[in-house]
């Protein structure tokens, strides 16, 4: 008989076949074949009565496939595909209704309908996908835990525990379809193997598909004994899968009755997610997404109406409707987003404050406080969904930990999504004791989010009842924003934007009609309508609406961040530059300080362009730390900390060299196509930026603006929103300058907020601002200056 293409056959495999009381010796072989088949995956074919035939998929499951994989020396089964996944075979269909326990040594030892007895077509041919060259064995081993063994050169051998860690174990668990790695064990915990030791010094990133893809010394190269054999413990009955999933986030899938299935989201909440995250050793639950957030699964839905207290060790310990009892579709598949291998603990700790501990190499350990600062704490707070870092306490503020100290000299830029992405000395490298354990205090119940948000500007969101929700902008003002900025350690409030300035948030609205004095330490201390009570006001009909029709009124804040101007003679937009770092304010040394550097500071403080970059403690000498030296900005950065510098606290300066800035303050140029010296004119007044109406706007007016901004001579005074139409407040109109004034506010004008558009066709003013706003929008004044730059 001709051998088919893609056939992988067990060479000269002879099996003694026993059937009931009868004994029969027959030459029976098994192979995997078909389109896309490999040595350990393909359509199952049996050689019987001198011909190859297939197996029908009636009742074909993972137990049946497990027997085939073992028989072929292909490790553990991963899937038991049906419906001719590897193409339809030809000829005989030898077996049907195969029922294996999973422990049999041969497929023919399992129950079946009898040789050639079936009611199937080849469109039902059964297949297997095995893990190939890997298996778990040893004393106390299970399908998903045991001593790791590799099949190579026709012999099974072990893996040495040198350098064996959770990344390596993660690859193994993935390869054998056992969910996520919980532990990576060394020193033969499942008993010492025998024979060959195939791999040593395995180093996986965790993303490989097979252990043999990881770096190692080479097959058979080692200096180990079997007392060092490596093992794994995988999550087994639970895994995270789906589009965009990671080791600690994804669609929750549960293994039951030899099949993976999903969990329905009826009643799914953060307590349920917490159990999953703990079970997978993934830290704290951040979100409990519903509605197939990670894509819809297939097949069974095993659990529904899951109700956990949050303290259970396994999801199956929680109340539920029973395995397979549900009325759900896969569009309701539940998911989790966990913080990953990080947690806060210790005396006086809360969900968002405590001693920082990292999970590595199967054990929790602390972080040394050497170099620990607010940037490092910021990454931790973001990672555990706790808002912004308020403090970065050192010296075992939450009590001393025990065991390992995993990280030391951590240096984060703030942009990292995980603490382990920051620079550090390496896991376990330190010269610390536990009395130096680092901690964090995060803002917890408040965060800033949305399009264009930063650490200190964005849509205000509150965490309540295990859900993040928005703040409605009814009555939202600068006093309210001031409380938020203080709570987040972000300095002073600059603006209190409304109308979903940073984009519309989620469905839940937690607070409305907030009234703060500005002195409160938390937004929740301010007067408000009550949790979840929001009543949008329609100004046209002069009535409240008690529904959710007025979507898009989210409150936001813009704070000054970690920078301030202070000193003798300082103003809101001029003074000695000070930076907040590691819980203290410090100055900036003038080495290399220039107008580009000052430009970044002025932009960061919403103070318009930089006019001067004074040096030599122009606003008086500061005290305490000098945080920055040799600052080098291009002028386009959003924050002074984005610029190059010598490092926090690295300098050879005295406070007689403290740097300062003088910004234009109440005026700026902005809009489409704007530059430092050309754009739409905007004025800062009453804590709000507003526009200038172009009635009577001419070159004399523009000349004052150009001089005020240190931009040389006025070349043009464009009108009609030449740089694009602004939004919101119009502060000045009918400006008349001689051209010699030093500030635009010194010129004659109609008064702050008094703008009366002139209709040149009808030759009259309109004193109805509503009429103007609706029909005469787009008359913003602009300037084009020569652009002279004076340092």
Short mmCIF file of C-alpha atoms in Angstrom, two decimals, residues 281-284 339-344 357-366 402-406:
data_model
loop_
_atom_site.label_atom_id
_atom_site.label_comp_id
_atom_site.label_asym_id
_atom_site.label_seq_id
_atom_site.Cartn_x
_atom_site.Cartn_y
_atom_site.Cartn_z
CA UNK A 281 -1.12 34.67 40.98
CA UNK A 282 -1.80 37.90 39.09
CA UNK A 283 -2.12 40.37 41.94
CA UNK A 284 -5.22 42.52 42.35
CA UNK A 339 -2.59 44.14 38.15
CA UNK A 340 -0.05 41.39 37.47
CA UNK A 341 2.64 40.29 39.90
CA UNK A 342 2.43 43.23 42.32
CA UNK A 343 0.58 43.87 45.57
CA UNK A 344 0.36 46.31 48.51
CA UNK A 357 5.71 43.55 47.00
CA UNK A 358 6.60 41.88 43.71
CA UNK A 359 5.99 38.26 42.74
CA UNK A 360 9.04 36.64 41.16
CA UNK A 361 10.35 33.11 40.91
CA UNK A 362 7.37 31.73 42.82
CA UNK A 363 7.67 33.99 45.87
CA UNK A 364 6.61 37.45 46.98
CA UNK A 365 9.40 39.86 47.88
CA UNK A 366 9.80 43.54 48.75
CA UNK A 402 10.11 39.10 55.20
CA UNK A 403 11.94 36.85 52.79
CA UNK A 404 13.30 38.10 49.50
CA UNK A 405 14.07 41.69 48.55
CA UNK A 406 13.52 41.45 44.81
#
